[in-house]
Each structure stands twice: as structure tokens, then as C-alpha cells.
């Protein structure tokens, strides 16, 4: 800056370092881009780690025996790995769970969105979120130590471990998921449809059952599918309350072992890496991953295909 | 067309239904309405009733156990002497690490996806990928952690360590943070960005100075929700081999990261799965400690969100 | 001026509003409306936005009940019976007084189900196929949809959707059809079709239409009510009825200065 009688040249006060700003931005974009790629790497990592060990597993146990055997006896001298045994158990608990969660969750969503006064709603929603946030190990405790003894009061031949109690509690644990996703779907229905229903002489229930729920159907079905997928992959409740007995049965009163419970059982033991039992948890994990992936894709596809476009 | 009875709305109609029948049916319809509304209310009441029973049951079973020695003793074979200090400290270690990992990575990924790449195939692919990851069962993340962090990265993590556990849980809850970040960024009005650009700022300067501060309460809510999910997770940590009997505390140094560990839910699981009923009350006591931590975290999240919405 | 117009009305009144005030919460939205809706005629409500014409329309089938805090004072009679009297059921009222909305709002069901739905819930005992066909024919849309009754109502064009909504309204055989700016979301050709349809429908139904479009009011209606809004002390707006008369009178020889200014396009 030169000293002169005239005021200083204003441009000398401005020294934007545009090059540096651009450089900083470029570095930031690269770092953040790498962070975004972590999610892609996670998917890749999941698929790779499941696949490699699953392939090793199938080198010893032929895949068709895995899919068709009706026994799960990894500790026998002549071990059999019939995934149907674990799958039926997983399926059974999930079915029980969704038959609790669908009515409870859907009716809760209807109450919250259509009936609850705004003041009450402000309290009910966080309360349901607390229910959603209860760790599953706590639900497991509840199922094993309170619900099962309670049910044994009515069903004397109910086992200490059983699919019924695990499934019921699992259902309660996924109810908030069904409720909140269904409520979102109900909210997305334009108010004009509700008004249209009332203008035809509908009562409130008729407007809800006849117009609002059918209009929200794609979202409700999607919430239901996602809830089933969550129930299939849930671990602690079924491990604690449903037992560790690989039974091929759909009887909800006896102990069973789900896919997730098997993975926990092997993980808790001292199974050497590379042994066939160790490899088997990856094969079971792969099966579970594929099943839940199919459910998720189906739910995604369902919403895409059946969502009504309202202008 | 005139009506014979001015007190009713009746008129001739091709509908073969008369006014009396209609009104009778209408009364019945209203009865169904009442039943329906009652069922809806009962569904909510029942869900919350179960929550209340659960909390009360745990409280009654476990409150007698929650005292200073329970919080400061190591686990033991003898129920009377057992405590959960190693699980509590392990949980704190893991949560701090998860927060340190997920906050920068999740927020960075969210900013990248929302602010820096336009709506192209790459952004959409990552978006679909993230929503799919959010629905992958947590135990699958355990298998991932077992392979990648415990085995492949053994030289860094020393196997079944706090670091392996924290990395596994971080991957598990990362989608929550990314989705929350993107939603809060989306809620910041575009005019703020344009005002920044109009002053000659780069995109990063605008995001750092104007957009992120506005989105921060929403981002923090997302991080806390992610942590409260992580704190209760049991299955993935069992799978990577978190131990259940840890009679020592990790060293307060980088070396501590490579130490074996246990956390509250695993300690609870261990106590519940013992056959001796004496351990059940320990489990209930552990649940009380876990739930208190969790409720505090959720309360913070709700508080932040309410402030954010104003 | 209101009594003048009532004297000219020799036909029977289908609806009669007497000193109707509408409040939303504690704010007055419309004050002191008194008018008779003649039977089997088309009555148009015109006026600038915020003048309460839609609010009054909604009072006629008690859809204002659905807005929390809405309150109606005064008397609206239908067949001599007060619509807001105790013991009068809004469902019963709406079943007799149908409504067509500003934006076409077909249900996301099949075209057939859109028509059958209202009839079924209201206990229709006759042949449903016949009723559906008859209603679609009355709404002048049968030829366009007869081959695709199973398709979604949302697959139709905007104008067709609106005629489907009219068919849906007349399927439950109301006496009165309220139309809240039914053409404002439609293109000119669809608008023309709906206007033609209204002329056919008035032989069997009484129609009340709210419109922003003065040309439309003058084209289709027999009677016209002009509403205006005035500022209140509290800074809000309250609507009131300025003038109600035969449409030709309102547009060619209105008695009120405001009406003259409005219909000649000087404000609004």
C-alpha cells in the first residue's frame, strides 16, 4: 500500500484468496465423498464376508442338503444342516409377531392420526417412541421372565422356552414401527379425499375404512413388510425366550431355534475359526440376509408400483 | 315435488329404501363407529400398557440391586457380590468411540450427498444403498465385524476389542445419522444458500458458515438417536465376540482401544440366560441402569427436536 | 333489496338461510346472510376471494363441521327443518345435499367403485350395475368410461375426473348439489362440458355453484348472489351478502353500486 494524499485504492483492501478457497473445497469434497462411499463399502463388505465363508461351507455341505435336510444337528458325529429347521422357527416367530403388530400398529396409527386430540397426540407419540427404543435384550427378559410364566397360567403345557411368548413380545416391539410408518402413509392421503367421503354421507369410520385406508394401502403394506423383515432378523428376544432347540415344527408351544439364535449360540462358544460350525453361521447369515433383502426390495417395489399419484 | 311430512327430508326416490330404514341403519352405523374408535384407542392404550408393565416389572425386580457396590463391582459367580462396572465402563468407551466415528463420517456423507452431488445416478444409487442398509438385521453387521474388524484388521484392532465393537456399531447406525443429516439440510431454505453464493462464497463456505449451523439441532438429534440405538444393541457384539466376564477395566490410553470388553446389554443377556434365578434380579438391575441412560439420551433428543421445530 | 328478490321468487325454496353468521373460533367470517335457494334452478355465488361464498356453501351440507372451531349461528332450513337443530345428523344431511369440490378428488379406486361406494354405505338396495351406469350417463361421461370401469378413477383426465365426481355425487340421489368452483382446475373445453352438464342436471336437482368466473355465473345460473368482504376493526375481513337477484338483473341492472363495480370488473 502506498502512502499518498489521495485515499487508498479500495481494491488493495480486498485480497480474496479464491484459489485457496477452491482448494479447501476440493479437499472437503474428496473427504466427504469418501465418507459417503463408506456406506457402499459396508454393503460390499457384508456381501463379501458372507459369501466367502458361505462358499467354503458349501464345499463341505452340499447346498442341496442344506436346503432339503430336515434336521439341524451340527454337533452330531454325522452332522446335518437342514436350514428348514431354523427357517421354520424364524418364520413362526415372525408370523406370530406380525399378527400382533399389524392390528396394534395400524389401529394405533388410526387413533393417532384421526381420533387423538392434538394435545394428547403430543404425549402419545414420544411414549410410543420410548417403546420403540427399548433394547431388545430388555424385551427378551420380559418375554422369558414375565410373559411366559403368565401364559403358562392359561396354557399349562407351555414350555419354559417357546415361540408363542417370544413372538408376542417381538410383535409388541415392532408395533411402533408399523404405527409410525402407517401413520405417515395415512398423513400422505390428501384431505380432499376425506372431504369427498364425508360429502357422500360417510360416517368417520366409513371415511377411514372406505377411503383413507385404501388410499394409504401401499404405505401400510410396505410398513408391514418392513416390520416382518425386522422380526425375521431380530435376535435377542428369540434367543432368550424361544430357546436353543432346533425343532422342525410350527407348534408355538415348544422350544425352537431361530436362525439368529443359532448364530448367537455358536458365537458364544469357543468355535475355532474355519471349522465347519464356524462357517455354518455365515451360511445361516447369508440365508437371513437374502430373505430380508428380498422383503426390503419387495416393499420398495410395492410402494413404487402401487403408490397413487395425487396431484 | 312436495313432501308430505315437512319434518323429514324424505322424498320419492328410485332407491327402494325409506327414511325409517335409513335412520335405523344409520344408528347401527354409528354403533360400529363407536366400536371402531374404541378399538383404535385400545390399541394405543394396550401398547403403552405393555410398556408400563415392562418398566414396572423390571423396576420391582431390580431396584433392590441398584446401589453403589452394584455400580462399582466386577461381575462374579456369586450373585450377591456381582456388579456391572466393567460393562458400564465398556458401554461408555464404545459409545464415545461410536460418537467420534459416526458424527464426522455421517455428517460428512450427508453433506456430500445433499449439497455437493446433484440428483444423478450415483446419488440415487447411494441413497437406495443406505435405505437398504438401514433394514439389514443387526446380527449381519456382527458377521461383517467378525470378518473385517476382528480377523482382517487384527493388527490394528487386536481382535475382539473395544475398537472392533465400536467400528461394527458405527457401521450399523451410520445410515441413521446420514438420513437425519440429509433431512435437516433439506429443511434449510434454499434462499440461505443463494444469499451466500451471491456474496461470492464457495459452496463449502456457504455450507460451513450458514447451512450446517442451521441444520445442527436436527443433526444432533439424529446422532443421539443413533447412539441410543447403538447402546442397546447386543447381537452384533455377541457375534464379534464381546466377552461376558471382564474382571478389569481397559487402560485409559490408545492401548485401551485394543482391550477386550463387555457392555451393559451383553452383561444383562448373560445374567438372564443363567439358569439360577438369583441372577435375574441382577439382570433387572442392569436393565434399570441401561434404561436410565437411554431415557436421558432420548429426552435430550426430544428436547433438541422440539427446540428445532420452533 | 333482499326482500325484493324474494318476492320475485315464485318457485319453491329448496334451502332457506336466515340471518346466518359463521365464526371460525372467535373471529366472525360471514355475517348476516339471508337468502332462498330456489328449487331446480342454478344459483351462483360470486364475489372477491375471502367474501365467504364458499363458507356459506359449506354450511349447506354441514361440511364446516369438519373444520375445528367452526360455528354457525342463524337458521338454515331444508324442507322446513333446521339443518343445525339438535338431533339432525350431518351424515343424513350430506346424504341429501351432495357436493362437488374445487379440485377433482376421485377416490383411488376403480371408476365403478367410485360410484358404488357412496350408494353402498348409504344402504342402496337396488341393482348396483344399473345405478353406476345411470349415474355415469347422467354425468355425461358414460361413453368415455364404459369400457374401463375397472380402471382407477385417477387414470382419467382432469375434466373427466370432475364429471366422475359429479356422477359420484348424484349416485346417492341427493336433492341439491353444491359445487365449490368446480371448473377452476379445468381447461376451457372441460369447463364447457361441465357447464352443459349442469344445464341438464337442473331438471332433476337444485344446484348451487360458487365461482370466481363471472362469465360462468352469467352463462349457467338462473339466480346470482353477490358477496363482498369488508375490513373489520381488528384488521380481519368479514364477508356479507350484497345483492341477490335474477342473474340477468345482477349483470345488467344491479341495484347496488358495489355489484355494478364488481360485475363490470372494476375490482375483485
Tab-separated table of N, CA and C in Angstrom, chain C residues 102-168:
chain	number	residue	atom	x	y	z
C	102	UNK	N	-63.585	-28.139	-5.554
C	102	UNK	CA	-62.797	-27.314	-6.467
C	102	UNK	C	-61.858	-28.161	-7.319
C	103	UNK	N	-61.071	-29.006	-6.621
C	103	UNK	CA	-60.193	-29.895	-7.359
C	103	UNK	C	-60.857	-31.249	-7.449
C	104	UNK	N	-60.859	-31.857	-8.648
C	104	UNK	CA	-61.455	-33.193	-8.738
C	104	UNK	C	-60.784	-34.115	-7.722
C	105	UNK	N	-61.579	-34.842	-6.937
C	105	UNK	CA	-60.977	-35.714	-5.922
C	105	UNK	C	-61.537	-37.118	-5.999
C	106	UNK	N	-61.393	-37.781	-7.177
C	106	UNK	CA	-61.852	-39.175	-7.227
C	106	UNK	C	-61.067	-40.006	-6.233
C	107	UNK	N	-61.732	-41.018	-5.668
C	107	UNK	CA	-61.034	-41.929	-4.761
C	107	UNK	C	-60.088	-42.797	-5.571
C	108	UNK	N	-58.971	-43.192	-4.985
C	108	UNK	CA	-58.060	-44.078	-5.735
C	108	UNK	C	-58.599	-45.496	-5.807
C	109	UNK	N	-59.804	-45.598	-6.354
C	109	UNK	CA	-60.434	-46.900	-6.552
C	109	UNK	C	-60.826	-46.957	-8.021
C	110	UNK	N	-61.441	-48.057	-8.426
C	110	UNK	CA	-61.887	-48.149	-9.808
C	110	UNK	C	-63.025	-47.145	-10.043
C	111	UNK	N	-63.254	-46.851	-11.307
C	111	UNK	CA	-64.321	-45.922	-11.662
C	111	UNK	C	-65.649	-46.452	-11.116
C	112	UNK	N	-65.862	-47.748	-11.293
C	112	UNK	CA	-67.087	-48.378	-10.803
C	112	UNK	C	-67.232	-48.172	-9.297
C	113	UNK	N	-66.149	-48.448	-8.568
C	113	UNK	CA	-66.200	-48.352	-7.102
C	113	UNK	C	-66.387	-46.918	-6.634
C	114	UNK	N	-65.852	-45.964	-7.390
C	114	UNK	CA	-66.049	-44.568	-7.040
C	114	UNK	C	-67.537	-44.248	-6.943
C	115	UNK	N	-68.316	-44.798	-7.894
C	115	UNK	CA	-69.751	-44.534	-7.904
C	115	UNK	C	-70.457	-45.384	-6.845
C	116	UNK	N	-70.068	-46.660	-6.775
C	116	UNK	CA	-70.814	-47.595	-5.929
C	116	UNK	C	-70.597	-47.341	-4.449
C	117	UNK	N	-69.458	-46.747	-4.105
C	117	UNK	CA	-69.084	-46.595	-2.697
C	117	UNK	C	-70.144	-45.865	-1.876
C	118	UNK	N	-70.514	-44.672	-2.336
C	118	UNK	CA	-71.473	-43.868	-1.571
C	118	UNK	C	-72.816	-44.560	-1.461
C	119	UNK	N	-73.235	-45.190	-2.567
C	119	UNK	CA	-74.519	-45.874	-2.563
C	119	UNK	C	-74.508	-47.027	-1.568
C	120	UNK	N	-73.399	-47.769	-1.560
C	120	UNK	CA	-73.334	-48.938	-0.699
C	120	UNK	C	-73.394	-48.531	0.778
C	121	UNK	N	-72.597	-47.534	1.164
C	121	UNK	CA	-72.602	-47.181	2.585
C	121	UNK	C	-73.939	-46.600	3.009
C	122	UNK	N	-74.665	-45.999	2.054
C	122	UNK	CA	-75.944	-45.426	2.436
C	122	UNK	C	-77.095	-46.403	2.269
C	123	UNK	N	-76.782	-47.658	2.081
C	123	UNK	CA	-77.793	-48.710	2.136
C	123	UNK	C	-78.604	-48.885	0.879
C	124	UNK	N	-78.000	-48.609	-0.286
C	124	UNK	CA	-78.728	-48.803	-1.539
C	124	UNK	C	-79.023	-50.283	-1.746
C	125	UNK	N	-80.303	-50.588	-2.067
C	125	UNK	CA	-80.715	-51.981	-2.163
C	125	UNK	C	-80.839	-52.483	-3.600
C	126	UNK	N	-80.861	-51.553	-4.560
C	126	UNK	CA	-81.181	-51.955	-5.934
C	126	UNK	C	-80.002	-52.537	-6.679
C	127	UNK	N	-80.136	-52.569	-7.983
C	127	UNK	CA	-79.092	-53.136	-8.837
C	127	UNK	C	-77.946	-52.141	-8.987
C	128	UNK	N	-76.774	-52.539	-8.503
C	128	UNK	CA	-75.649	-51.605	-8.472
C	128	UNK	C	-75.150	-51.272	-9.866
C	129	UNK	N	-75.094	-52.298	-10.758
C	129	UNK	CA	-74.622	-52.028	-12.113
C	129	UNK	C	-75.473	-50.969	-12.789
C	130	UNK	N	-76.790	-51.093	-12.591
C	130	UNK	CA	-77.698	-50.123	-13.206
C	130	UNK	C	-77.451	-48.728	-12.661
C	131	UNK	N	-77.288	-48.658	-11.343
C	131	UNK	CA	-77.089	-47.355	-10.711
C	131	UNK	C	-75.810	-46.702	-11.228
C	132	UNK	N	-74.752	-47.504	-11.345
C	132	UNK	CA	-73.475	-46.967	-11.824
C	132	UNK	C	-73.641	-46.432	-13.235
C	133	UNK	N	-74.283	-47.240	-14.093
C	133	UNK	CA	-74.442	-46.803	-15.485
C	133	UNK	C	-75.289	-45.535	-15.571
C	134	UNK	N	-76.399	-45.557	-14.815
C	134	UNK	CA	-77.316	-44.427	-14.819
C	134	UNK	C	-76.603	-43.150	-14.353
C	135	UNK	N	-75.832	-43.273	-13.288
C	135	UNK	CA	-75.155	-42.096	-12.755
C	135	UNK	C	-74.122	-41.575	-13.730
C	136	UNK	N	-73.361	-42.504	-14.339
C	136	UNK	CA	-72.336	-42.071	-15.288
C	136	UNK	C	-72.983	-41.450	-16.514
C	137	UNK	N	-74.140	-41.998	-16.916
C	137	UNK	CA	-74.849	-41.410	-18.055
C	137	UNK	C	-75.327	-40.006	-17.703
C	138	UNK	N	-75.896	-39.860	-16.515
C	138	UNK	CA	-76.397	-38.546	-16.105
C	138	UNK	C	-75.278	-37.526	-16.068
C	139	UNK	N	-74.054	-37.989	-15.753
C	139	UNK	CA	-72.931	-37.062	-15.681
C	139	UNK	C	-72.234	-36.945	-17.024
C	140	UNK	N	-72.855	-37.479	-18.073
C	140	UNK	CA	-72.355	-37.359	-19.442
C	140	UNK	C	-70.916	-37.856	-19.592
C	141	UNK	N	-70.620	-38.968	-18.903
C	141	UNK	CA	-69.257	-39.488	-19.017
C	141	UNK	C	-69.270	-40.981	-19.353
C	142	UNK	N	-70.497	-41.539	-19.441
C	142	UNK	CA	-70.635	-42.983	-19.648
C	142	UNK	C	-69.889	-43.459	-20.896
C	143	UNK	N	-70.078	-42.732	-22.013
C	143	UNK	CA	-69.465	-43.190	-23.260
C	143	UNK	C	-67.945	-43.213	-23.175
C	144	UNK	N	-67.399	-42.329	-22.373
C	144	UNK	CA	-65.935	-42.260	-22.298
C	144	UNK	C	-65.354	-43.342	-21.392
C	145	UNK	N	-66.138	-43.844	-20.447
C	145	UNK	CA	-65.554	-44.772	-19.471
C	145	UNK	C	-66.173	-46.160	-19.481
C	146	UNK	N	-67.202	-46.390	-20.314
C	146	UNK	CA	-67.935	-47.644	-20.188
C	146	UNK	C	-67.049	-48.871	-20.412
C	147	UNK	N	-65.962	-48.715	-21.178
C	147	UNK	CA	-65.088	-49.864	-21.445
C	147	UNK	C	-63.987	-50.017	-20.408
C	148	UNK	N	-63.890	-49.094	-19.465
C	148	UNK	CA	-62.794	-49.198	-18.493
C	148	UNK	C	-63.256	-48.924	-17.072
C	149	UNK	N	-64.408	-49.517	-16.744
C	149	UNK	CA	-64.961	-49.277	-15.406
C	149	UNK	C	-64.059	-49.803	-14.297
C	150	UNK	N	-63.203	-50.765	-14.645
C	150	UNK	CA	-62.341	-51.347	-13.610
C	150	UNK	C	-61.061	-50.549	-13.406
C	151	UNK	N	-60.826	-49.585	-14.291
C	151	UNK	CA	-59.595	-48.803	-14.144
C	151	UNK	C	-59.732	-47.756	-13.047
C	152	UNK	N	-58.570	-47.296	-12.569
C	152	UNK	CA	-58.596	-46.341	-11.460
C	152	UNK	C	-59.214	-45.016	-11.897
C	153	UNK	N	-59.948	-44.404	-10.998
C	153	UNK	CA	-60.529	-43.100	-11.277
C	153	UNK	C	-59.466	-42.053	-11.541
C	154	UNK	N	-58.276	-42.296	-11.016
C	154	UNK	CA	-57.188	-41.324	-11.190
C	154	UNK	C	-56.581	-41.382	-12.580
C	155	UNK	N	-56.950	-42.429	-13.367
C	155	UNK	CA	-56.363	-42.547	-14.698
C	155	UNK	C	-57.056	-41.600	-15.683
C	156	UNK	N	-58.177	-41.004	-15.268
C	156	UNK	CA	-58.918	-40.122	-16.170
C	156	UNK	C	-58.281	-38.737	-16.225
C	157	UNK	N	-58.658	-37.978	-17.263
C	157	UNK	CA	-58.177	-36.601	-17.357
C	157	UNK	C	-58.897	-35.753	-16.310
C	158	UNK	N	-58.388	-34.543	-16.070
C	158	UNK	CA	-58.962	-33.675	-15.042
C	158	UNK	C	-60.451	-33.429	-15.237
C	159	UNK	N	-60.854	-33.127	-16.477
C	159	UNK	CA	-62.259	-32.853	-16.750
C	159	UNK	C	-63.112	-34.094	-16.535
C	160	UNK	N	-62.575	-35.238	-16.968
C	160	UNK	CA	-63.323	-36.493	-16.764
C	160	UNK	C	-63.436	-36.809	-15.282
C	161	UNK	N	-62.332	-36.557	-14.544
C	161	UNK	CA	-62.363	-36.797	-13.095
C	161	UNK	C	-63.468	-35.971	-12.451
C	162	UNK	N	-63.594	-34.712	-12.889
C	162	UNK	CA	-64.601	-33.864	-12.262
C	162	UNK	C	-66.004	-34.377	-12.584
C	163	UNK	N	-66.212	-34.829	-13.813
C	163	UNK	CA	-67.536	-35.384	-14.132
C	163	UNK	C	-67.770	-36.703	-13.388
C	164	UNK	N	-66.687	-37.454	-13.157
C	164	UNK	CA	-66.825	-38.669	-12.336
C	164	UNK	C	-67.267	-38.283	-10.925
C	165	UNK	N	-66.700	-37.198	-10.404
C	165	UNK	CA	-67.081	-36.759	-9.061
C	165	UNK	C	-68.534	-36.297	-9.031
C	166	UNK	N	-68.983	-35.699	-10.145
C	166	UNK	CA	-70.401	-35.302	-10.213
C	166	UNK	C	-71.269	-36.556	-10.253
C	167	UNK	N	-70.829	-37.555	-11.054
C	167	UNK	CA	-71.573	-38.820	-11.117
C	167	UNK	C	-71.639	-39.467	-9.739
C	168	UNK	N	-70.522	-39.398	-9.012
C	168	UNK	CA	-70.441	-39.967	-7.676
C	168	UNK	C	-71.441	-39.272	-6.749
